[in-house]
Amino acid sequence: MDIMGYISAVFIGVSLGLIGGGGSILTVPVLVYLFGVDPVLATTYSLFVVGVTSVAGSYSYFKKHLINIKTAIVFGLPSIALVFLTRAFVIPLIPDEIFSVGSFTVTKSILLLLLFAVLMVFASGKMIRRCKDCNEDAAAIGKVNYRLASIQGGFVGFVTGLIGAGGGFLIIPALVNLLKLPMKVAIGTSLLIIAVNSLAGFVFSLHHANINWFFLLRVSAMAVTGIFSGSFLSTKINGKKLKPAFGWFLLVMGVYIILKETVYH
């Protein structure tokens, strides 16, 4: 299963580089089901893998001046604050056993996986449905709503802190629709926000996690290899055409996790 896990880690990076988001949401399922990592620890590992991979991915956008630093700050500051609060206070407050129905017990690990699966289903809908406002051109129309952007940033920080997902599928629509960024700049800025959020969340988690650095660096290296490959392929393949197919894949994976953790647990 380890071989499949490393191949999947490359695929996570490829999807981030090719379509600008979505791949990071696969990190926790890959760690849990292919590498056998405990789900709670997997959310911490995921933050590191996603953070490092996004740093690597954002570098090429930075060189091309496709990152809006002001927007990253407006969106990112409340996001980082919520990542800290979630990792420091919300995660530790969740009991190991939440409730039981007959012989089935909902544990902390199962709850996090179910939340992850629901988020995957939601993300799949975003990817399958065409985004009419997601144009490559940069025309800014109307007043930029920084207040709503800050609220959205806080929500993304909560999601990132809770389940270790980068939230690119939430960030990119917000940057395009609320802050009127062109799509390429939104993708680059999103990668920077994901990188800062995820690495901050990982640092906030270090005091209560036993990290296997050798394993974690290997998985991260495979994902980074994937994002460079995805960035290269993005010049050859239209990522927009691949998004719906990837969305359907996320939908199937989300439904699979829900069934596995409830009906077939």
Short mmCIF file of N, CA, C and O in Angstrom, two decimals, residues 35-132:
data_model
loop_
_atom_site.label_atom_id
_atom_site.label_comp_id
_atom_site.label_asym_id
_atom_site.label_seq_id
_atom_site.Cartn_x
_atom_site.Cartn_y
_atom_site.Cartn_z
N PHE A 35 -1.47 4.72 4.04
CA PHE A 35 -0.31 4.63 4.91
C PHE A 35 -0.66 4.18 6.33
O PHE A 35 0.23 3.91 7.14
N GLY A 36 -1.95 4.13 6.66
CA GLY A 36 -2.36 3.66 7.98
C GLY A 36 -2.09 4.62 9.12
O GLY A 36 -1.96 4.21 10.27
N VAL A 37 -2.03 5.93 8.82
CA VAL A 37 -1.79 6.94 9.85
C VAL A 37 -3.10 7.21 10.60
O VAL A 37 -4.18 7.23 10.00
N ASP A 38 -3.00 7.40 11.91
CA ASP A 38 -4.17 7.75 12.71
C ASP A 38 -4.81 9.03 12.15
O ASP A 38 -4.10 9.99 11.83
N PRO A 39 -6.14 9.08 12.02
CA PRO A 39 -6.80 10.24 11.40
C PRO A 39 -6.47 11.59 12.05
O PRO A 39 -6.32 12.60 11.36
N VAL A 40 -6.37 11.63 13.38
CA VAL A 40 -6.07 12.90 14.05
C VAL A 40 -4.65 13.34 13.71
O VAL A 40 -4.41 14.51 13.38
N LEU A 41 -3.70 12.40 13.77
CA LEU A 41 -2.31 12.72 13.40
C LEU A 41 -2.22 13.07 11.91
O LEU A 41 -1.43 13.92 11.50
N ALA A 42 -3.06 12.41 11.10
CA ALA A 42 -3.05 12.66 9.65
C ALA A 42 -3.40 14.11 9.33
O ALA A 42 -2.88 14.67 8.36
N THR A 43 -4.28 14.72 10.12
CA THR A 43 -4.61 16.13 9.86
C THR A 43 -3.39 17.02 10.09
O THR A 43 -3.20 18.02 9.40
N THR A 44 -2.55 16.65 11.07
CA THR A 44 -1.32 17.41 11.32
C THR A 44 -0.32 17.18 10.19
O THR A 44 0.28 18.13 9.67
N TYR A 45 -0.12 15.92 9.81
CA TYR A 45 0.78 15.60 8.70
C TYR A 45 0.34 16.31 7.42
O TYR A 45 1.15 16.83 6.65
N SER A 46 -0.97 16.32 7.20
CA SER A 46 -1.51 16.94 5.99
C SER A 46 -1.16 18.41 5.91
O SER A 46 -0.83 18.93 4.83
N LEU A 47 -1.20 19.09 7.05
CA LEU A 47 -0.87 20.52 7.07
C LEU A 47 0.55 20.76 6.57
O LEU A 47 0.81 21.71 5.83
N PHE A 48 1.48 19.89 6.96
CA PHE A 48 2.87 20.04 6.52
C PHE A 48 3.01 19.75 5.03
O PHE A 48 3.63 20.52 4.28
N VAL A 49 2.44 18.62 4.60
CA VAL A 49 2.54 18.23 3.18
C VAL A 49 1.93 19.30 2.28
O VAL A 49 2.53 19.73 1.29
N VAL A 50 0.73 19.75 2.62
CA VAL A 50 0.04 20.77 1.83
C VAL A 50 0.81 22.08 1.86
O VAL A 50 0.95 22.77 0.85
N GLY A 51 1.32 22.45 3.04
CA GLY A 51 2.05 23.71 3.18
C GLY A 51 3.31 23.74 2.34
O GLY A 51 3.55 24.69 1.58
N VAL A 52 4.13 22.70 2.45
CA VAL A 52 5.39 22.63 1.69
C VAL A 52 5.11 22.60 0.19
O VAL A 52 5.78 23.27 -0.60
N THR A 53 4.12 21.81 -0.21
CA THR A 53 3.78 21.69 -1.63
C THR A 53 3.29 23.01 -2.19
O THR A 53 3.66 23.41 -3.31
N SER A 54 2.49 23.73 -1.42
CA SER A 54 1.97 25.02 -1.87
C SER A 54 3.07 26.08 -1.95
O SER A 54 3.03 26.95 -2.83
N VAL A 55 4.04 26.03 -1.04
CA VAL A 55 5.19 26.94 -1.14
C VAL A 55 5.90 26.73 -2.46
O VAL A 55 6.23 27.69 -3.18
N ALA A 56 6.15 25.46 -2.78
CA ALA A 56 6.83 25.14 -4.05
C ALA A 56 6.00 25.60 -5.25
O ALA A 56 6.54 26.16 -6.22
N GLY A 57 4.68 25.40 -5.17
CA GLY A 57 3.81 25.80 -6.27
C GLY A 57 3.68 27.29 -6.44
O GLY A 57 3.59 27.80 -7.56
N SER A 58 3.70 28.01 -5.32
CA SER A 58 3.52 29.47 -5.40
C SER A 58 4.77 30.17 -5.93
O SER A 58 4.70 31.31 -6.40
N TYR A 59 5.92 29.51 -5.89
CA TYR A 59 7.18 30.14 -6.32
C TYR A 59 7.13 30.57 -7.78
O TYR A 59 7.52 31.69 -8.12
N SER A 60 6.63 29.67 -8.64
CA SER A 60 6.57 30.01 -10.07
C SER A 60 5.59 31.16 -10.33
O SER A 60 5.83 32.01 -11.19
N TYR A 61 4.50 31.21 -9.56
CA TYR A 61 3.54 32.31 -9.70
C TYR A 61 4.15 33.62 -9.22
O TYR A 61 3.90 34.68 -9.79
N PHE A 62 4.97 33.53 -8.15
CA PHE A 62 5.63 34.73 -7.62
C PHE A 62 6.60 35.31 -8.66
O PHE A 62 6.66 36.54 -8.86
N LYS A 63 7.34 34.45 -9.33
CA LYS A 63 8.29 34.90 -10.34
C LYS A 63 7.58 35.58 -11.50
O LYS A 63 8.12 36.48 -12.13
N LYS A 64 6.35 35.14 -11.78
CA LYS A 64 5.59 35.72 -12.89
C LYS A 64 4.72 36.90 -12.44
O LYS A 64 3.91 37.40 -13.21
N HIS A 65 4.89 37.33 -11.18
CA HIS A 65 4.11 38.44 -10.61
C HIS A 65 2.61 38.14 -10.64
O HIS A 65 1.79 39.02 -10.92
N LEU A 66 2.26 36.90 -10.33
CA LEU A 66 0.86 36.48 -10.33
C LEU A 66 0.35 36.22 -8.91
O LEU A 66 -0.54 35.40 -8.70
N ILE A 67 0.95 36.92 -7.93
CA ILE A 67 0.48 36.83 -6.54
C ILE A 67 0.19 38.25 -6.04
O ILE A 67 1.03 39.14 -6.17
N ASN A 68 -1.00 38.45 -5.50
CA ASN A 68 -1.40 39.74 -4.95
C ASN A 68 -1.16 39.71 -3.43
O ASN A 68 -1.93 39.11 -2.68
N ILE A 69 -0.05 40.33 -3.00
CA ILE A 69 0.35 40.27 -1.59
C ILE A 69 -0.69 40.93 -0.68
O ILE A 69 -1.01 40.42 0.40
N LYS A 70 -1.25 42.09 -1.09
CA LYS A 70 -2.24 42.78 -0.27
C LYS A 70 -3.45 41.88 -0.01
O LYS A 70 -3.95 41.79 1.12
N THR A 71 -3.90 41.23 -1.05
CA THR A 71 -5.05 40.34 -0.91
C THR A 71 -4.71 39.17 0.00
O THR A 71 -5.53 38.76 0.84
N ALA A 72 -3.49 38.63 -0.14
CA ALA A 72 -3.07 37.52 0.71
C ALA A 72 -3.09 37.93 2.18
O ALA A 72 -3.47 37.12 3.05
N ILE A 73 -2.73 39.18 2.47
CA ILE A 73 -2.73 39.67 3.85
C ILE A 73 -4.16 39.83 4.37
O ILE A 73 -4.49 39.38 5.47
N VAL A 74 -5.02 40.48 3.56
CA VAL A 74 -6.42 40.72 3.96
C VAL A 74 -7.14 39.40 4.21
O VAL A 74 -7.88 39.23 5.20
N PHE A 75 -6.92 38.44 3.34
CA PHE A 75 -7.57 37.15 3.44
C PHE A 75 -6.87 36.26 4.46
O PHE A 75 -7.50 35.48 5.19
N GLY A 76 -5.53 36.38 4.52
CA GLY A 76 -4.74 35.44 5.30
C GLY A 76 -4.70 35.68 6.79
O GLY A 76 -4.66 34.73 7.58
N LEU A 77 -4.69 36.94 7.24
CA LEU A 77 -4.57 37.21 8.67
C LEU A 77 -5.70 36.60 9.51
O LEU A 77 -5.43 35.90 10.49
N PRO A 78 -6.98 36.84 9.15
CA PRO A 78 -8.04 36.17 9.92
C PRO A 78 -8.00 34.66 9.77
O PRO A 78 -8.37 33.92 10.68
N SER A 79 -7.51 34.21 8.62
CA SER A 79 -7.40 32.78 8.39
C SER A 79 -6.40 32.13 9.34
O SER A 79 -6.67 31.11 9.96
N ILE A 80 -5.22 32.76 9.47
CA ILE A 80 -4.19 32.24 10.38
C ILE A 80 -4.69 32.25 11.82
O ILE A 80 -4.46 31.31 12.59
N ALA A 81 -5.40 33.31 12.19
CA ALA A 81 -5.94 33.41 13.55
C ALA A 81 -6.88 32.25 13.86
O ALA A 81 -6.81 31.63 14.93
N LEU A 82 -7.74 31.91 12.89
CA LEU A 82 -8.69 30.81 13.11
C LEU A 82 -7.99 29.46 13.07
O LEU A 82 -8.41 28.52 13.77
N VAL A 83 -6.93 29.33 12.27
CA VAL A 83 -6.15 28.09 12.29
C VAL A 83 -5.59 27.87 13.69
O VAL A 83 -5.68 26.76 14.26
N PHE A 84 -5.01 28.91 14.27
CA PHE A 84 -4.43 28.80 15.62
C PHE A 84 -5.49 28.43 16.65
O PHE A 84 -5.31 27.50 17.46
N LEU A 85 -6.61 29.15 16.64
CA LEU A 85 -7.66 28.90 17.63
C LEU A 85 -8.22 27.49 17.50
O LEU A 85 -8.50 26.81 18.50
N THR A 86 -8.37 27.02 16.25
CA THR A 86 -8.93 25.69 16.03
C THR A 86 -7.98 24.60 16.49
O THR A 86 -8.38 23.65 17.18
N ARG A 87 -6.68 24.72 16.12
CA ARG A 87 -5.70 23.70 16.52
C ARG A 87 -5.44 23.74 18.03
O ARG A 87 -5.21 22.70 18.65
N ALA A 88 -5.45 24.93 18.61
CA ALA A 88 -5.11 25.07 20.03
C ALA A 88 -6.26 24.72 20.96
O ALA A 88 -6.05 24.18 22.06
N PHE A 89 -7.51 25.01 20.55
CA PHE A 89 -8.63 24.87 21.47
C PHE A 89 -9.73 23.91 21.00
O PHE A 89 -10.25 23.13 21.79
N VAL A 90 -10.11 23.98 19.70
CA VAL A 90 -11.23 23.16 19.23
C VAL A 90 -10.86 21.68 19.16
O VAL A 90 -11.58 20.83 19.70
N ILE A 91 -9.75 21.36 18.50
CA ILE A 91 -9.34 19.95 18.36
C ILE A 91 -9.16 19.26 19.72
O ILE A 91 -9.70 18.17 19.93
N PRO A 92 -8.44 19.88 20.67
CA PRO A 92 -8.30 19.22 21.99
C PRO A 92 -9.62 19.04 22.74
O PRO A 92 -9.73 18.15 23.59
N LEU A 93 -10.61 19.88 22.46
CA LEU A 93 -11.90 19.80 23.16
C LEU A 93 -12.78 18.66 22.67
O LEU A 93 -13.71 18.24 23.37
N ILE A 94 -12.52 18.15 21.46
CA ILE A 94 -13.33 17.06 20.93
C ILE A 94 -12.99 15.77 21.69
O ILE A 94 -11.84 15.34 21.70
N PRO A 95 -13.98 15.13 22.35
CA PRO A 95 -13.68 13.91 23.12
C PRO A 95 -13.34 12.74 22.19
O PRO A 95 -13.73 12.71 21.02
N ASP A 96 -12.60 11.76 22.74
CA ASP A 96 -12.22 10.59 21.94
C ASP A 96 -13.44 9.78 21.51
O ASP A 96 -13.47 9.22 20.42
N GLU A 97 -14.44 9.69 22.39
CA GLU A 97 -15.70 9.03 22.05
C GLU A 97 -16.82 10.05 22.20
O GLU A 97 -17.02 10.62 23.28
N ILE A 98 -17.56 10.28 21.11
CA ILE A 98 -18.54 11.36 21.08
C ILE A 98 -19.93 10.86 21.46
O ILE A 98 -20.57 11.35 22.38
N PHE A 99 -20.42 9.84 20.75
CA PHE A 99 -21.70 9.21 21.12
C PHE A 99 -21.77 7.83 20.49
O PHE A 99 -20.98 7.49 19.59
N SER A 100 -22.72 7.02 20.98
CA SER A 100 -22.89 5.65 20.46
C SER A 100 -24.32 5.44 20.03
O SER A 100 -25.26 5.95 20.65
N VAL A 101 -24.48 4.66 18.95
CA VAL A 101 -25.79 4.23 18.49
C VAL A 101 -25.72 2.72 18.35
O VAL A 101 -25.14 2.19 17.40
N GLY A 102 -26.30 2.01 19.34
CA GLY A 102 -26.18 0.57 19.36
C GLY A 102 -24.73 0.17 19.57
O GLY A 102 -24.07 0.61 20.52
N SER A 103 -24.19 -0.66 18.65
CA SER A 103 -22.80 -1.10 18.76
C SER A 103 -21.84 -0.17 18.02
O SER A 103 -20.62 -0.37 18.05
N PHE A 104 -22.40 0.87 17.37
CA PHE A 104 -21.56 1.80 16.60
C PHE A 104 -21.23 3.02 17.43
O PHE A 104 -22.12 3.71 17.94
N THR A 105 -19.94 3.29 17.59
CA THR A 105 -19.48 4.44 18.38
C THR A 105 -18.80 5.45 17.46
O THR A 105 -17.89 5.11 16.69
N VAL A 106 -19.26 6.68 17.54
CA VAL A 106 -18.64 7.76 16.77
C VAL A 106 -17.48 8.32 17.59
O VAL A 106 -17.68 8.94 18.62
N THR A 107 -16.27 8.03 17.13
CA THR A 107 -15.08 8.50 17.81
C THR A 107 -14.60 9.82 17.18
O THR A 107 -15.12 10.26 16.16
N LYS A 108 -13.60 10.40 17.80
CA LYS A 108 -13.00 11.64 17.28
C LYS A 108 -12.45 11.41 15.88
O LYS A 108 -12.63 12.24 14.98
N SER A 109 -11.79 10.26 15.67
CA SER A 109 -11.21 9.95 14.37
C SER A 109 -12.28 9.82 13.30
O SER A 109 -12.16 10.34 12.18
N ILE A 110 -13.37 9.10 13.64
CA ILE A 110 -14.46 8.91 12.67
C ILE A 110 -15.12 10.24 12.35
O ILE A 110 -15.44 10.53 11.19
N LEU A 111 -15.32 11.09 13.37
CA LEU A 111 -15.94 12.39 13.14
C LEU A 111 -15.12 13.22 12.16
O LEU A 111 -15.67 13.82 11.23
N LEU A 112 -13.80 13.27 12.36
CA LEU A 112 -12.95 14.05 11.47
C LEU A 112 -13.00 13.51 10.04
O LEU A 112 -13.04 14.28 9.08
N LEU A 113 -13.01 12.19 9.89
CA LEU A 113 -13.08 11.60 8.55
C LEU A 113 -14.44 11.89 7.89
O LEU A 113 -14.50 12.14 6.68
N LEU A 114 -15.51 11.85 8.67
CA LEU A 114 -16.84 12.16 8.12
C LEU A 114 -16.93 13.62 7.71
O LEU A 114 -17.49 13.95 6.66
N LEU A 115 -16.38 14.52 8.54
CA LEU A 115 -16.35 15.94 8.16
C LEU A 115 -15.54 16.12 6.88
O LEU A 115 -15.91 16.91 6.01
N PHE A 116 -14.46 15.40 6.79
CA PHE A 116 -13.63 15.46 5.60
C PHE A 116 -14.40 14.99 4.37
O PHE A 116 -14.34 15.60 3.30
N ALA A 117 -15.14 13.88 4.53
CA ALA A 117 -15.90 13.33 3.42
C ALA A 117 -16.98 14.30 2.94
O ALA A 117 -17.20 14.48 1.74
N VAL A 118 -17.67 14.94 3.90
CA VAL A 118 -18.69 15.93 3.55
C VAL A 118 -18.07 17.09 2.79
O VAL A 118 -18.62 17.58 1.80
N LEU A 119 -16.89 17.52 3.23
CA LEU A 119 -16.19 18.60 2.55
C LEU A 119 -15.78 18.18 1.14
O LEU A 119 -15.83 18.98 0.20
N MET A 120 -15.39 16.92 0.96
CA MET A 120 -15.03 16.41 -0.37
C MET A 120 -16.23 16.45 -1.31
O MET A 120 -16.12 16.82 -2.48
N VAL A 121 -17.39 16.05 -0.78
CA VAL A 121 -18.61 16.09 -1.60
C VAL A 121 -18.94 17.53 -1.99
O VAL A 121 -19.29 17.81 -3.14
N PHE A 122 -18.80 18.44 -1.03
CA PHE A 122 -19.06 19.86 -1.31
C PHE A 122 -18.06 20.39 -2.35
O PHE A 122 -18.43 21.11 -3.28
N ALA A 123 -16.80 20.03 -2.19
CA ALA A 123 -15.76 20.47 -3.13
C ALA A 123 -16.02 19.92 -4.52
O ALA A 123 -15.79 20.61 -5.53
N SER A 124 -16.51 18.69 -4.60
CA SER A 124 -16.77 18.08 -5.90
C SER A 124 -17.83 18.86 -6.66
O SER A 124 -17.74 19.05 -7.87
N GLY A 125 -18.85 19.34 -5.93
CA GLY A 125 -19.89 20.14 -6.58
C GLY A 125 -19.34 21.43 -7.15
O GLY A 125 -19.71 21.85 -8.25
N LYS A 126 -18.41 22.05 -6.40
CA LYS A 126 -17.78 23.29 -6.88
C LYS A 126 -16.99 23.05 -8.16
O LYS A 126 -16.92 23.91 -9.04
N MET A 127 -16.36 21.89 -8.25
CA MET A 127 -15.51 21.60 -9.40
C MET A 127 -16.32 21.13 -10.61
O MET A 127 -15.98 21.43 -11.75
N ILE A 128 -17.38 20.37 -10.34
CA ILE A 128 -18.19 19.85 -11.44
C ILE A 128 -18.98 20.97 -12.10
O ILE A 128 -19.10 21.03 -13.33
N ARG A 129 -19.50 21.88 -11.27
CA ARG A 129 -20.29 22.99 -11.79
C ARG A 129 -19.37 24.03 -12.42
O ARG A 129 -18.35 24.40 -11.87
N ARG A 130 -19.74 24.51 -13.57
CA ARG A 130 -18.96 25.54 -14.26
C ARG A 130 -19.06 26.86 -13.50
O ARG A 130 -20.12 27.25 -13.06
N CYS A 131 -17.92 27.54 -13.38
CA CYS A 131 -17.88 28.85 -12.70
C CYS A 131 -17.95 29.95 -13.76
O CYS A 131 -16.99 30.20 -14.47
N LYS A 132 -19.13 30.59 -13.86
CA LYS A 132 -19.32 31.61 -14.90
C LYS A 132 -18.45 32.84 -14.69
O LYS A 132 -18.11 33.54 -15.62
#
